[in-house]
Tab-separated table of C-alpha atoms and ligand atoms in Angstrom:
chain	number	residue	atom	x	y	z
A	853	SER	CA	-12.066	22.256	-35.286
A	854	CYS	CA	-8.656	24.240	-36.413
A	855	VAL	CA	-10.654	26.770	-38.974
A	856	TRP	CA	-13.233	26.970	-36.653
A	857	LEU	CA	-10.680	28.923	-34.327
A	858	THR	CA	-9.226	30.485	-36.915
A	859	ILE	CA	-12.938	32.060	-37.807
A	860	PHE	CA	-13.684	32.994	-34.187
A	861	ALA	CA	-9.831	34.467	-33.762
A	862	LEU	CA	-10.882	36.761	-36.379
A	863	PHE	CA	-13.462	38.767	-34.496
A	864	ARG	CA	-10.942	38.755	-31.360
A	865	GLY	CA	-8.332	41.269	-32.298
A	866	LEU	CA	-4.933	40.199	-30.077
A	867	ALA	CA	-6.301	36.372	-29.958
A	868	PHE	CA	-6.301	36.022	-33.502
A	869	ILE	CA	-2.327	37.217	-33.036
A	870	LEU	CA	-1.406	34.725	-30.082
A	871	LEU	CA	-3.364	31.940	-32.541
A	872	VAL	CA	-1.210	32.695	-35.590
A	873	LEU	CA	1.782	31.812	-33.322
A	874	HIS	CA	0.291	29.419	-31.631
A	875	PRO	CA	-1.804	27.730	-33.203
A	876	VAL	CA	-3.646	25.381	-31.548
A	877	CYS	CA	-6.312	22.495	-33.494
A	878	GLY	CA	-8.462	20.284	-31.945
A	879	ASP	CA	-7.556	18.322	-29.374
A	880	VAL	CA	-7.581	14.208	-28.627
A	881	SER	CA	-7.691	12.340	-26.393
A	882	TYR	CA	-7.492	8.530	-25.722
A	883	SER	CA	-6.973	6.298	-22.651
A	884	MET	CA	-5.014	2.844	-22.741
A	885	PRO	CA	-4.027	0.732	-19.735
A	886	GLU	CA	-0.734	1.716	-18.356
A	887	GLU	CA	2.827	-0.924	-18.252
A	888	MET	CA	1.744	-0.974	-22.407
A	889	LYS	CA	5.034	-2.570	-24.101
A	890	ARG	CA	6.271	-0.159	-26.510
A	891	GLY	CA	5.438	0.082	-29.911
A	892	SER	CA	2.064	-0.563	-28.720
A	893	VAL	CA	-0.565	1.682	-30.596
A	894	ILE	CA	-2.795	3.517	-28.728
A	895	GLY	CA	-4.690	4.920	-32.107
A	896	ASN	CA	-4.755	6.890	-35.037
A	897	ILE	CA	-4.357	10.710	-34.440
A	898	ALA	CA	-4.094	11.736	-38.052
A	899	LYS	CA	-7.117	9.792	-38.799
A	900	ASP	CA	-8.952	11.328	-35.477
A	901	LEU	CA	-7.977	14.402	-36.494
A	902	GLY	CA	-8.201	14.352	-40.312
A	903	LEU	CA	-4.357	14.605	-41.651
A	904	ASP	CA	-3.582	14.186	-44.954
A	905	LEU	CA	-1.881	11.010	-43.871
A	906	GLY	CA	0.878	11.363	-47.289
A	907	ARG	CA	1.998	14.355	-45.675
A	908	LEU	CA	2.855	13.899	-42.313
A	909	SER	CA	6.395	12.759	-43.048
A	910	ALA	CA	6.883	15.931	-44.837
A	911	ARG	CA	4.644	18.565	-42.410
A	912	LYS	CA	7.619	16.584	-40.196
A	913	ALA	CA	4.208	15.377	-37.217
A	914	ARG	CA	6.039	14.203	-34.339
A	915	ILE	CA	5.052	14.321	-30.424
A	916	ASP	CA	6.019	17.630	-28.143
A	917	THR	CA	5.400	18.057	-24.456
A	918	GLU	CA	4.802	21.376	-22.876
A	919	ASP	CA	7.469	21.538	-20.412
A	920	ASN	CA	10.559	19.192	-22.482
A	921	SER	CA	9.288	16.457	-20.112
A	922	VAL	CA	9.131	12.355	-21.567
A	923	LYS	CA	7.952	12.031	-24.606
A	924	TYR	CA	5.871	8.634	-23.396
A	925	CYS	CA	4.489	8.576	-27.132
A	926	GLY	CA	5.412	9.201	-30.897
A	927	VAL	CA	3.726	9.052	-34.385
A	928	ASN	CA	3.948	6.317	-36.789
A	929	LEU	CA	4.236	8.872	-40.042
A	930	ASN	CA	3.305	6.347	-42.278
A	931	THR	CA	0.273	4.716	-40.661
A	932	GLY	CA	-1.075	7.848	-38.639
A	933	GLU	CA	-0.891	5.433	-35.555
A	934	LEU	CA	0.291	7.032	-31.913
A	935	ILE	CA	2.426	4.657	-30.581
A	936	VAL	CA	4.147	3.759	-27.030
A	937	GLN	CA	8.107	4.999	-27.055
A	938	GLU	CA	8.730	5.023	-23.377
A	939	ARG	CA	7.110	3.522	-20.190
A	940	ILE	CA	3.942	4.355	-19.045
A	941	ASP	CA	3.824	3.791	-15.323
A	942	ARG	CA	0.892	5.011	-13.408
A	943	GLU	CA	1.772	4.530	-10.194
A	944	GLY	CA	5.295	6.651	-11.181
A	945	LEU	CA	3.143	9.616	-13.192
A	946	CYS	CA	0.308	10.037	-10.453
A	947	ALA	CA	0.633	7.656	-7.120
A	948	LYS	CA	-2.860	7.508	-5.575
A	949	LYS	CA	-4.010	10.245	-7.757
A	950	THR	CA	-7.968	8.845	-8.812
A	951	SER	CA	-7.814	10.507	-12.279
A	952	CYS	CA	-4.267	10.200	-14.275
A	953	VAL	CA	-3.973	12.132	-17.252
A	954	LEU	CA	-0.647	12.290	-19.626
A	955	LYS	CA	-0.661	15.397	-21.654
A	956	GLN	CA	1.148	15.285	-25.196
A	957	GLU	CA	1.118	17.621	-28.204
A	958	LEU	CA	1.301	16.664	-31.580
A	959	VAL	CA	3.610	19.046	-33.902
A	960	LEU	CA	3.244	19.764	-38.196
A	961	GLU	CA	4.952	21.925	-39.740
A	962	ASN	CA	4.103	23.987	-43.022
A	963	PRO	CA	1.486	25.482	-42.182
A	964	LEU	CA	2.050	25.279	-37.913
A	965	GLU	CA	0.018	23.691	-36.283
A	966	LEU	CA	-0.267	22.035	-32.856
A	967	HIS	CA	-2.877	19.465	-31.177
A	968	ARG	CA	-2.634	18.531	-27.494
A	969	VAL	CA	-3.162	15.176	-26.991
A	970	SER	CA	-4.706	13.590	-23.624
A	971	ILE	CA	-4.074	10.359	-22.176
A	972	ARG	CA	-6.116	8.888	-19.820
A	973	VAL	CA	-3.862	5.749	-17.562
A	974	GLN	CA	-5.812	3.353	-16.398
A	975	ASP	CA	-4.750	1.657	-13.570
A	976	ILE	CA	-3.706	-2.046	-13.827
A	977	ASN	CA	-3.395	-4.485	-10.673
A	978	ASP	CA	0.667	-4.766	-11.368
A	979	ASN	CA	1.246	-3.781	-7.266
A	980	SER	CA	0.596	-6.872	-4.485
A	981	PRO	CA	-0.338	-5.264	-1.088
A	982	GLN	CA	2.716	-4.465	1.114
A	983	PHE	CA	3.552	-4.182	5.147
A	984	LYS	CA	6.524	-1.979	5.844
A	985	GLU	CA	7.646	-4.424	8.713
A	986	GLU	CA	8.997	-7.829	8.371
A	987	SER	CA	6.875	-9.114	11.481
A	988	LEU	CA	4.647	-7.110	13.878
A	989	LYS	CA	5.639	-7.377	17.389
A	990	PHE	CA	3.461	-7.460	20.707
A	991	GLU	CA	3.632	-7.800	24.182
A	992	ILE	CA	-0.143	-8.730	25.992
A	993	HIS	CA	-0.191	-9.611	29.160
A	994	GLU	CA	-2.091	-13.009	30.168
A	995	SER	CA	-4.375	-10.765	31.968
A	996	ALA	CA	-5.400	-9.444	29.336
A	997	ASP	CA	-9.025	-9.082	28.883
A	998	LYS	CA	-11.449	-11.350	26.420
A	999	GLY	CA	-12.102	-8.625	23.686
A	1000	ALA	CA	-9.003	-6.361	24.459
A	1001	ARG	CA	-7.703	-4.871	21.165
A	1002	PHE	CA	-4.676	-3.920	19.084
A	1003	LEU	CA	-3.947	-2.079	16.139
A	1004	LEU	CA	-2.453	-4.023	13.059
A	1005	ASP	CA	0.100	-1.769	11.057
A	1006	GLU	CA	-1.787	-1.228	7.626
A	1007	ALA	CA	-0.074	-2.969	4.578
A	1008	HIS	CA	-0.320	-0.738	1.381
A	1009	ASP	CA	-0.709	-1.040	-2.602
A	1010	GLY	CA	0.517	1.428	-5.089
A	1011	ASP	CA	-3.001	0.659	-7.227
A	1012	ILE	CA	-5.973	2.892	-6.633
A	1013	GLY	CA	-9.674	1.807	-6.818
A	1014	GLU	CA	-10.240	-2.111	-6.826
A	1015	ASN	CA	-6.845	-2.912	-7.222
A	1016	ALA	CA	-5.684	-1.623	-3.876
A	1017	VAL	CA	-5.903	-3.233	-0.426
A	1018	GLN	CA	-9.542	-4.511	0.221
A	1019	GLY	CA	-9.111	-6.161	3.201
A	1020	TYR	CA	-6.934	-9.022	5.464
A	1021	SER	CA	-7.455	-12.002	6.485
A	1022	LEU	CA	-5.985	-13.672	9.680
A	1023	GLN	CA	-4.104	-17.444	9.708
A	1024	GLN	CA	-6.570	-19.913	12.143
A	1025	ASN	CA	-5.715	-19.962	16.131
A	1026	ASP	CA	-6.956	-21.051	19.340
A	1027	HIS	CA	-6.638	-16.658	20.774
A	1028	PHE	CA	-7.110	-13.876	18.353
A	1029	LYS	CA	-9.604	-12.960	15.669
A	1030	LEU	CA	-9.641	-9.720	13.753
A	1031	ASN	CA	-11.085	-7.289	12.682
A	1032	VAL	CA	-10.910	-5.132	9.624
A	1033	ASN	CA	-12.254	-1.548	9.726
A	1034	THR	CA	-12.612	1.253	6.584
A	1035	LYS	CA	-10.660	4.692	7.352
A	1036	ALA	CA	-12.116	7.281	5.817
A	1037	GLY	CA	-11.092	7.610	2.308
A	1038	GLY	CA	-11.428	3.867	2.334
A	1039	ARG	CA	-8.434	2.680	3.225
A	1040	LYS	CA	-8.901	-0.757	5.179
A	1041	TYR	CA	-6.837	-1.525	8.211
A	1042	GLY	CA	-7.066	-4.659	10.737
A	1043	GLU	CA	-7.459	-5.326	14.572
A	1044	LEU	CA	-6.552	-8.403	16.430
A	1045	VAL	CA	-9.299	-9.079	18.878
A	1046	LEU	CA	-8.465	-11.544	21.823
A	1047	ASP	CA	-11.161	-14.274	21.806
A	1048	LYS	CA	-9.734	-16.792	24.002
A	1049	GLU	CA	-7.846	-15.707	27.204
A	1050	LEU	CA	-3.586	-16.419	27.214
A	1051	ASP	CA	-2.259	-18.786	29.649
A	1052	ARG	CA	1.725	-18.149	29.916
A	1053	GLU	CA	2.420	-21.206	31.455
A	1054	ASP	CA	0.366	-23.046	29.162
A	1055	LYS	CA	2.142	-20.969	25.986
A	1056	LYS	CA	4.784	-18.207	26.442
A	1057	GLU	CA	4.482	-17.283	22.089
A	1058	ILE	CA	2.140	-17.259	19.495
A	1059	MET	CA	2.786	-16.564	15.327
A	1060	LEU	CA	-0.136	-15.856	13.416
A	1061	LEU	CA	0.387	-15.024	9.972
A	1062	LEU	CA	-1.812	-11.963	8.121
A	1063	THR	CA	-2.083	-11.970	4.625
A	1064	ALA	CA	-3.786	-8.497	3.100
A	1065	PHE	CA	-5.343	-8.894	-0.861
A	1066	ASP	CA	-6.295	-6.316	-3.078
A	1067	GLY	CA	-9.589	-6.265	-5.171
A	1068	GLY	CA	-7.732	-6.694	-8.376
A	1069	SER	CA	-8.035	-9.840	-11.386
A	1070	PRO	CA	-6.062	-11.642	-10.796
A	1071	GLN	CA	-6.282	-11.142	-6.946
A	1072	ARG	CA	-2.558	-9.929	-5.516
A	1073	SER	CA	-2.008	-10.667	-1.279
A	1074	GLY	CA	1.043	-9.539	0.926
A	1075	THR	CA	1.747	-11.003	3.695
A	1076	VAL	CA	3.304	-10.798	7.322
A	1077	VAL	CA	3.944	-12.548	10.318
A	1078	ILE	CA	2.207	-11.046	13.948
A	1079	HIS	CA	4.633	-12.448	16.856
A	1080	VAL	CA	2.609	-12.382	20.594
A	1081	THR	CA	4.576	-12.652	23.818
A	1082	VAL	CA	2.108	-13.645	26.519
A	1083	LEU	CA	3.889	-11.569	29.734
A	1084	ASP	CA	3.421	-13.326	32.545
A	1085	ALA	CA	1.386	-12.106	35.429
A	1086	ASN	CA	1.385	-13.206	39.245
A	1087	ASP	CA	-1.264	-16.073	38.385
A	1088	ASN	CA	-0.121	-19.194	40.006
A	1089	VAL	CA	-0.090	-20.006	44.142
A	1090	PRO	CA	3.518	-21.391	44.714
A	1091	VAL	CA	3.321	-25.354	45.285
A	1092	PHE	CA	5.541	-26.715	47.319
A	1093	ARG	CA	6.682	-30.220	46.528
A	1094	GLU	CA	6.556	-31.183	50.604
A	1095	SER	CA	4.094	-30.307	52.914
A	1096	PRO	CA	5.004	-26.659	53.930
A	1097	ASP	CA	4.937	-26.930	57.456
A	1098	CYS	CA	7.903	-28.671	57.648
A	1099	CYS	CA	9.548	-26.943	55.917
A	1100	LEU	CA	8.749	-23.291	56.439
A	1101	MET	CA	8.910	-24.658	60.310
A	1102	GLU	CA	12.604	-26.089	60.102
A	1103	GLN	CA	13.935	-22.594	57.739
A	1104	SER	CA	11.880	-19.685	57.731
A	1105	PRO	CA	13.006	-17.590	54.773
A	1106	SER	CA	16.245	-16.022	55.040
A	1107	PRO	CA	16.834	-12.238	55.085
A	1108	ALA	CA	17.760	-12.287	51.422
A	1109	LEU	CA	14.980	-13.635	50.399
A	1110	ILE	CA	12.836	-11.241	52.538
A	1111	SER	CA	14.246	-8.359	50.744
A	1112	LEU	CA	13.769	-9.938	47.561
A	1113	LEU	CA	10.649	-10.176	47.948
A	1114	ILE	CA	10.162	-6.769	48.946
A	1115	THR	CA	12.305	-5.212	46.574
A	1116	GLN	CA	10.834	-7.312	43.695
A	1117	MET	CA	8.081	-8.496	41.492
A	1118	LEU	CA	9.066	-12.649	41.829
A	1119	THR	CA	6.825	-14.726	39.071
A	1120	ALA	CA	5.421	-17.701	40.821
A	1121	GLN	CA	8.061	-19.744	38.965
A	1122	GLU	CA	11.252	-17.182	40.870
A	1123	LEU	CA	9.764	-17.688	44.017
A	1124	TYR	CA	8.694	-21.316	43.435
A	1125	ALA	CA	12.575	-21.584	42.998
A	1126	ALA	CA	13.409	-18.884	45.808
A	1127	LEU	CA	11.672	-21.651	48.132
A	1128	THR	CA	13.241	-24.915	46.706
A	1129	THR	CA	16.825	-23.651	47.066
A	1130	MET	CA	16.365	-22.740	50.674
A	1131	THR	CA	14.592	-25.613	51.531
A	1132	HIS	CA	17.044	-27.814	50.353
A	1133	THR	CA	20.287	-25.423	51.618
B	1005	CA	CA1	2.875	0.195	-13.250
B	1006	CA	CA1	-0.908	0.156	-10.873
B	1007	CA	CA1	-2.354	-4.132	-6.117
B	1008	CA	CA1	1.805	-16.122	34.749
Protein backbone atom coordinates (compact mmCIF):
# COMPACT_ATOMS: atom_id res chain seq x y z
CA SER A 1 0.00 0.00 0.00
CA CYS A 2 3.04 2.23 0.46
CA VAL A 3 3.80 1.97 -3.27
CA TRP A 4 0.18 2.59 -4.17
CA LEU A 5 0.17 5.80 -2.14
CA THR A 6 3.31 7.05 -3.94
CA ILE A 7 1.84 6.39 -7.39
CA PHE A 8 -1.37 8.07 -6.33
CA ALA A 9 0.69 11.00 -5.07
CA LEU A 10 2.41 11.42 -8.47
CA PHE A 11 -0.91 12.72 -9.76
CA ARG A 12 -1.21 15.16 -6.92
CA GLY A 13 1.70 17.60 -6.89
CA LEU A 14 1.57 18.94 -3.34
CA ALA A 15 0.43 15.70 -1.81
CA PHE A 16 3.45 14.03 -3.38
CA ILE A 17 5.87 16.36 -1.56
CA LEU A 18 4.07 15.82 1.74
CA LEU A 19 4.19 12.09 1.29
CA VAL A 20 7.90 12.15 0.55
CA LEU A 21 8.50 14.08 3.75
CA HIS A 22 6.18 11.91 5.81
CA PRO A 23 5.62 8.70 3.96
CA VAL A 24 2.59 7.13 5.60
CA CYS A 25 2.29 3.59 4.43
CA GLY A 26 -0.14 0.83 5.08
CA ASP A 27 -2.04 0.84 8.35
CA VAL A 28 -2.48 -2.22 10.45
CA SER A 29 -4.98 -2.90 13.20
CA TYR A 30 -5.19 -5.41 16.00
CA SER A 31 -7.66 -6.31 18.67
CA MET A 32 -6.67 -7.45 22.14
CA PRO A 33 -8.04 -7.64 25.68
CA GLU A 34 -6.86 -5.03 28.19
CA GLU A 35 -4.49 -5.88 31.06
CA MET A 36 -2.33 -8.36 29.12
CA LYS A 37 1.06 -9.06 30.72
CA ARG A 38 4.10 -7.13 29.54
CA GLY A 39 5.77 -9.12 26.77
CA SER A 40 2.51 -10.62 25.49
CA VAL A 41 2.34 -10.84 21.70
CA ILE A 42 -0.31 -8.68 20.01
CA GLY A 43 0.52 -9.85 16.48
CA ASN A 44 3.34 -10.18 13.98
CA ILE A 45 3.55 -6.70 12.52
CA ALA A 46 6.47 -7.46 10.14
CA LYS A 47 4.52 -10.30 8.59
CA ASP A 48 1.26 -8.32 8.44
CA LEU A 49 2.99 -5.41 6.66
CA GLY A 50 5.18 -7.64 4.48
CA LEU A 51 8.41 -6.22 5.89
CA ASP A 52 11.80 -7.88 5.44
CA LEU A 53 12.49 -9.45 8.83
CA GLY A 54 16.26 -9.48 8.22
CA ARG A 55 16.33 -5.69 7.76
CA LEU A 56 14.20 -4.64 10.78
CA SER A 57 17.27 -4.04 12.91
CA ALA A 58 19.21 -2.16 10.22
CA ARG A 59 16.16 0.00 9.51
CA LYS A 60 15.78 0.79 13.24
CA ALA A 61 12.19 -0.38 13.37
CA ARG A 62 10.50 1.10 16.43
CA ILE A 63 7.15 2.14 17.87
CA ASP A 64 6.46 5.82 18.20
CA THR A 65 3.47 7.88 19.22
CA GLU A 66 2.06 10.91 17.44
CA ASP A 67 2.12 13.14 20.50
CA ASN A 68 4.94 11.63 22.55
CA SER A 69 2.46 9.83 24.79
CA VAL A 70 3.05 6.43 26.33
CA LYS A 71 4.57 3.73 24.12
CA TYR A 72 2.27 0.87 25.01
CA CYS A 73 3.96 -1.56 22.66
CA GLY A 74 7.32 -2.42 21.23
CA VAL A 75 8.67 -4.43 18.30
CA ASN A 76 10.76 -7.53 18.70
CA LEU A 77 13.39 -6.97 16.01
CA ASN A 78 14.20 -10.68 15.76
CA THR A 79 10.67 -11.98 15.32
CA GLY A 80 8.82 -8.94 13.99
CA GLU A 81 6.22 -9.32 16.76
CA LEU A 82 4.37 -6.41 18.27
CA ILE A 83 4.48 -6.87 22.04
CA VAL A 84 2.90 -5.26 25.09
CA GLN A 85 5.34 -2.93 26.80
CA GLU A 86 3.18 -0.95 29.24
CA ARG A 87 0.02 -1.79 31.11
CA ILE A 88 -3.00 -1.28 28.84
CA ASP A 89 -5.93 -0.45 31.12
CA ARG A 90 -9.12 0.13 29.17
CA GLU A 91 -10.78 2.01 32.05
CA GLY A 92 -7.81 4.38 32.33
CA LEU A 93 -7.64 4.96 28.57
CA CYS A 94 -11.27 5.16 27.57
CA ALA A 95 -13.45 5.25 30.72
CA LYS A 96 -17.04 4.55 29.62
CA LYS A 97 -16.49 4.83 25.84
CA THR A 98 -17.86 1.79 24.06
CA SER A 99 -14.99 1.77 21.57
CA CYS A 100 -11.39 2.03 22.77
CA VAL A 101 -8.67 2.32 20.12
CA LEU A 102 -5.02 2.88 20.96
CA LYS A 103 -2.99 4.59 18.23
CA GLN A 104 0.72 3.90 17.81
CA GLU A 105 3.12 4.23 14.88
CA LEU A 106 5.73 1.91 13.48
CA VAL A 107 8.72 3.85 12.14
CA LEU A 108 11.44 2.46 9.85
CA GLU A 109 14.43 4.27 8.35
CA ASN A 110 16.33 3.93 5.03
CA PRO A 111 13.97 4.75 3.50
CA LEU A 112 11.82 6.48 6.09
CA GLU A 113 8.53 4.67 6.41
CA LEU A 114 5.64 5.19 8.77
CA HIS A 115 2.81 2.77 9.49
CA ARG A 116 -0.15 3.60 11.66
CA VAL A 117 -0.97 0.89 14.17
CA SER A 118 -4.46 0.83 15.72
CA ILE A 119 -5.09 -1.45 18.64
CA ARG A 120 -8.69 -2.04 19.61
CA VAL A 121 -8.69 -2.65 23.36
CA GLN A 122 -11.43 -5.01 24.54
CA ASP A 123 -12.92 -4.75 28.00
CA ILE A 124 -12.39 -7.51 30.54
CA ASN A 125 -14.38 -7.77 33.76
CA ASP A 126 -11.73 -6.48 36.16
CA ASN A 127 -13.91 -4.13 38.25
CA SER A 128 -16.63 -4.92 40.77
CA PRO A 129 -19.79 -2.86 41.20
CA GLN A 130 -19.30 -0.40 44.06
CA PHE A 131 -21.57 1.88 46.05
CA LYS A 132 -20.30 5.35 46.89
CA GLU A 133 -21.58 5.26 50.46
CA GLU A 134 -20.79 2.73 53.14
CA SER A 135 -24.46 2.54 54.07
CA LEU A 136 -27.72 3.92 52.74
CA LYS A 137 -29.73 5.54 55.52
CA PHE A 138 -33.49 5.99 55.47
CA GLU A 139 -35.90 7.37 58.04
CA ILE A 140 -39.37 6.06 57.34
CA HIS A 141 -42.52 6.83 59.30
CA GLU A 142 -44.29 3.80 60.61
CA SER A 143 -47.41 5.32 59.06
CA ALA A 144 -45.92 5.01 55.53
CA ASP A 145 -48.33 3.23 53.23
CA LYS A 146 -47.74 -0.07 51.56
CA GLY A 147 -46.29 0.63 48.10
CA ALA A 148 -44.24 3.67 49.24
CA ARG A 149 -40.99 3.89 47.23
CA PHE A 150 -37.50 4.95 48.28
CA LEU A 151 -34.83 5.59 45.66
CA LEU A 152 -31.55 3.74 46.18
CA ASP A 153 -28.12 5.08 45.14
CA GLU A 154 -26.84 3.25 42.11
CA ALA A 155 -23.67 1.19 42.12
CA HIS A 156 -20.82 2.05 39.74
CA ASP A 157 -18.63 -0.31 37.77
CA GLY A 158 -15.68 0.92 35.68
CA ASP A 159 -16.28 -1.74 33.04
CA ILE A 160 -18.66 -1.41 30.09
CA GLY A 161 -21.45 -3.41 28.48
CA GLU A 162 -22.18 -6.76 30.07
CA ASN A 163 -19.28 -6.21 32.47
CA ALA A 164 -21.03 -3.20 34.02
CA VAL A 165 -23.88 -3.31 36.59
CA GLN A 166 -26.70 -5.54 35.36
CA GLY A 167 -28.91 -5.78 38.42
CA TYR A 168 -29.47 -5.72 42.15
CA SER A 169 -30.79 -8.08 44.77
CA LEU A 170 -32.16 -7.40 48.23
CA GLN A 171 -31.77 -9.60 51.26
CA GLN A 172 -34.97 -11.49 52.12
CA ASN A 173 -36.98 -9.56 54.72
CA ASP A 174 -40.48 -8.99 56.11
CA HIS A 175 -41.15 -5.42 54.99
CA PHE A 176 -39.45 -4.42 51.74
CA LYS A 177 -39.08 -5.68 48.23
CA LEU A 178 -36.83 -4.36 45.49
CA ASN A 179 -37.82 -2.75 42.23
CA VAL A 180 -35.05 -2.45 39.60
CA ASN A 181 -35.37 0.21 36.89
CA THR A 182 -33.31 1.11 33.84
CA LYS A 183 -32.34 4.69 33.00
CA ALA A 184 -32.02 6.00 29.46
CA GLY A 185 -28.59 4.77 28.42
CA GLY A 186 -29.07 1.44 30.13
CA ARG A 187 -27.90 2.23 33.66
CA LYS A 188 -29.71 0.25 36.35
CA TYR A 189 -30.88 1.53 39.72
CA GLY A 190 -33.07 0.16 42.47
CA GLU A 191 -36.01 1.33 44.55
CA LEU A 192 -36.99 0.04 47.95
CA VAL A 193 -40.74 -0.65 47.98
CA LEU A 194 -42.66 -1.00 51.23
CA ASP A 195 -44.47 -4.31 50.95
CA LYS A 196 -45.71 -4.76 54.53
CA GLU A 197 -46.39 -1.82 56.81
CA LEU A 198 -43.91 -0.93 59.55
CA ASP A 199 -44.54 -0.82 63.28
CA ARG A 200 -42.05 1.13 65.34
CA GLU A 201 -43.28 -0.47 68.56
CA ASP A 202 -42.34 -3.83 67.03
CA LYS A 203 -39.07 -2.90 65.22
CA LYS A 204 -37.23 0.43 65.41
CA GLU A 205 -34.30 -0.39 63.14
CA ILE A 206 -34.09 -2.58 60.06
CA MET A 207 -30.80 -3.51 58.40
CA LEU A 208 -30.83 -4.98 54.90
CA LEU A 209 -28.06 -6.00 52.54
CA LEU A 210 -28.30 -4.73 48.96
CA THR A 211 -26.13 -6.44 46.35
CA ALA A 212 -25.24 -5.07 42.90
CA PHE A 213 -23.91 -7.50 40.34
CA ASP A 214 -22.44 -7.24 36.85
CA GLY A 215 -22.92 -9.59 33.91
CA GLY A 216 -19.28 -10.53 33.42
CA SER A 217 -17.77 -13.95 33.58
CA PRO A 218 -16.84 -14.63 36.28
CA GLN A 219 -19.50 -12.38 37.76
CA ARG A 220 -18.49 -9.71 40.26
CA SER A 221 -20.64 -8.01 42.89
CA GLY A 222 -20.60 -5.30 45.55
CA THR A 223 -22.80 -4.75 48.60
CA VAL A 224 -24.10 -1.93 50.78
CA VAL A 225 -26.09 -1.98 54.02
CA ILE A 226 -29.49 -0.27 53.96
CA HIS A 227 -30.21 1.13 57.40
CA VAL A 228 -33.88 1.95 57.99
CA THR A 229 -34.89 3.89 61.09
CA VAL A 230 -38.61 3.58 61.73
CA LEU A 231 -40.03 6.89 62.92
CA ASP A 232 -42.83 7.00 65.45
CA ALA A 233 -46.38 7.95 64.62
CA ASN A 234 -48.87 8.54 67.43
CA ASP A 235 -50.72 5.34 66.80
CA ASN A 236 -51.18 4.02 70.34
CA VAL A 237 -53.86 5.11 72.79
CA PRO A 238 -52.42 5.70 76.28
CA VAL A 239 -53.03 2.67 78.50
CA PHE A 240 -53.42 2.95 82.30
CA ARG A 241 -52.33 0.27 84.66
CA GLU A 242 -55.18 1.13 87.02
CA SER A 243 -58.60 2.46 86.19
CA PRO A 244 -58.14 5.99 84.80
CA ASP A 245 -61.19 7.17 86.77
CA CYS A 246 -59.53 6.77 90.14
CA CYS A 247 -56.34 8.62 89.20
CA LEU A 248 -57.59 11.46 87.11
CA MET A 249 -60.43 12.11 89.52
CA GLU A 250 -58.06 12.33 92.44
CA GLN A 251 -55.50 14.47 90.75
CA SER A 252 -56.00 16.45 87.58
CA PRO A 253 -53.01 17.02 85.23
CA SER A 254 -50.56 19.67 86.42
CA PRO A 255 -50.35 22.94 84.48
CA ALA A 256 -46.81 21.91 83.46
CA LEU A 257 -48.09 18.73 81.80
CA ILE A 258 -50.91 20.58 80.10
CA SER A 259 -48.50 23.12 78.61
CA LEU A 260 -46.18 20.27 77.60
CA LEU A 261 -49.09 18.58 75.85
CA ILE A 262 -49.95 21.77 74.03
CA THR A 263 -46.46 22.73 72.96
CA GLN A 264 -45.10 19.33 72.03
CA MET A 265 -46.31 16.34 70.13
CA LEU A 266 -45.81 13.68 72.77
CA THR A 267 -45.34 10.11 71.74
CA ALA A 268 -47.66 7.56 73.24
CA GLN A 269 -44.81 6.37 75.46
CA GLU A 270 -43.92 9.84 76.64
CA LEU A 271 -47.52 10.63 77.49
CA TYR A 272 -47.86 7.35 79.31
CA ALA A 273 -44.63 7.98 81.22
CA ALA A 274 -45.73 11.49 82.18
CA LEU A 275 -49.13 10.32 83.37
CA THR A 276 -47.65 7.40 85.27
CA THR A 277 -45.21 9.70 87.04
CA MET A 278 -48.05 12.02 87.96
CA THR A 279 -50.26 9.31 89.35
CA HIS A 280 -47.46 8.08 91.58
CA THR A 281 -46.57 11.46 93.06
CA1 LIG B 1 -8.68 -2.46 33.61
CA1 LIG C 1 -12.41 -3.64 32.34
CA1 LIG D 1 -17.49 -5.31 36.24
CA1 LIG E 1 -46.08 4.56 67.43
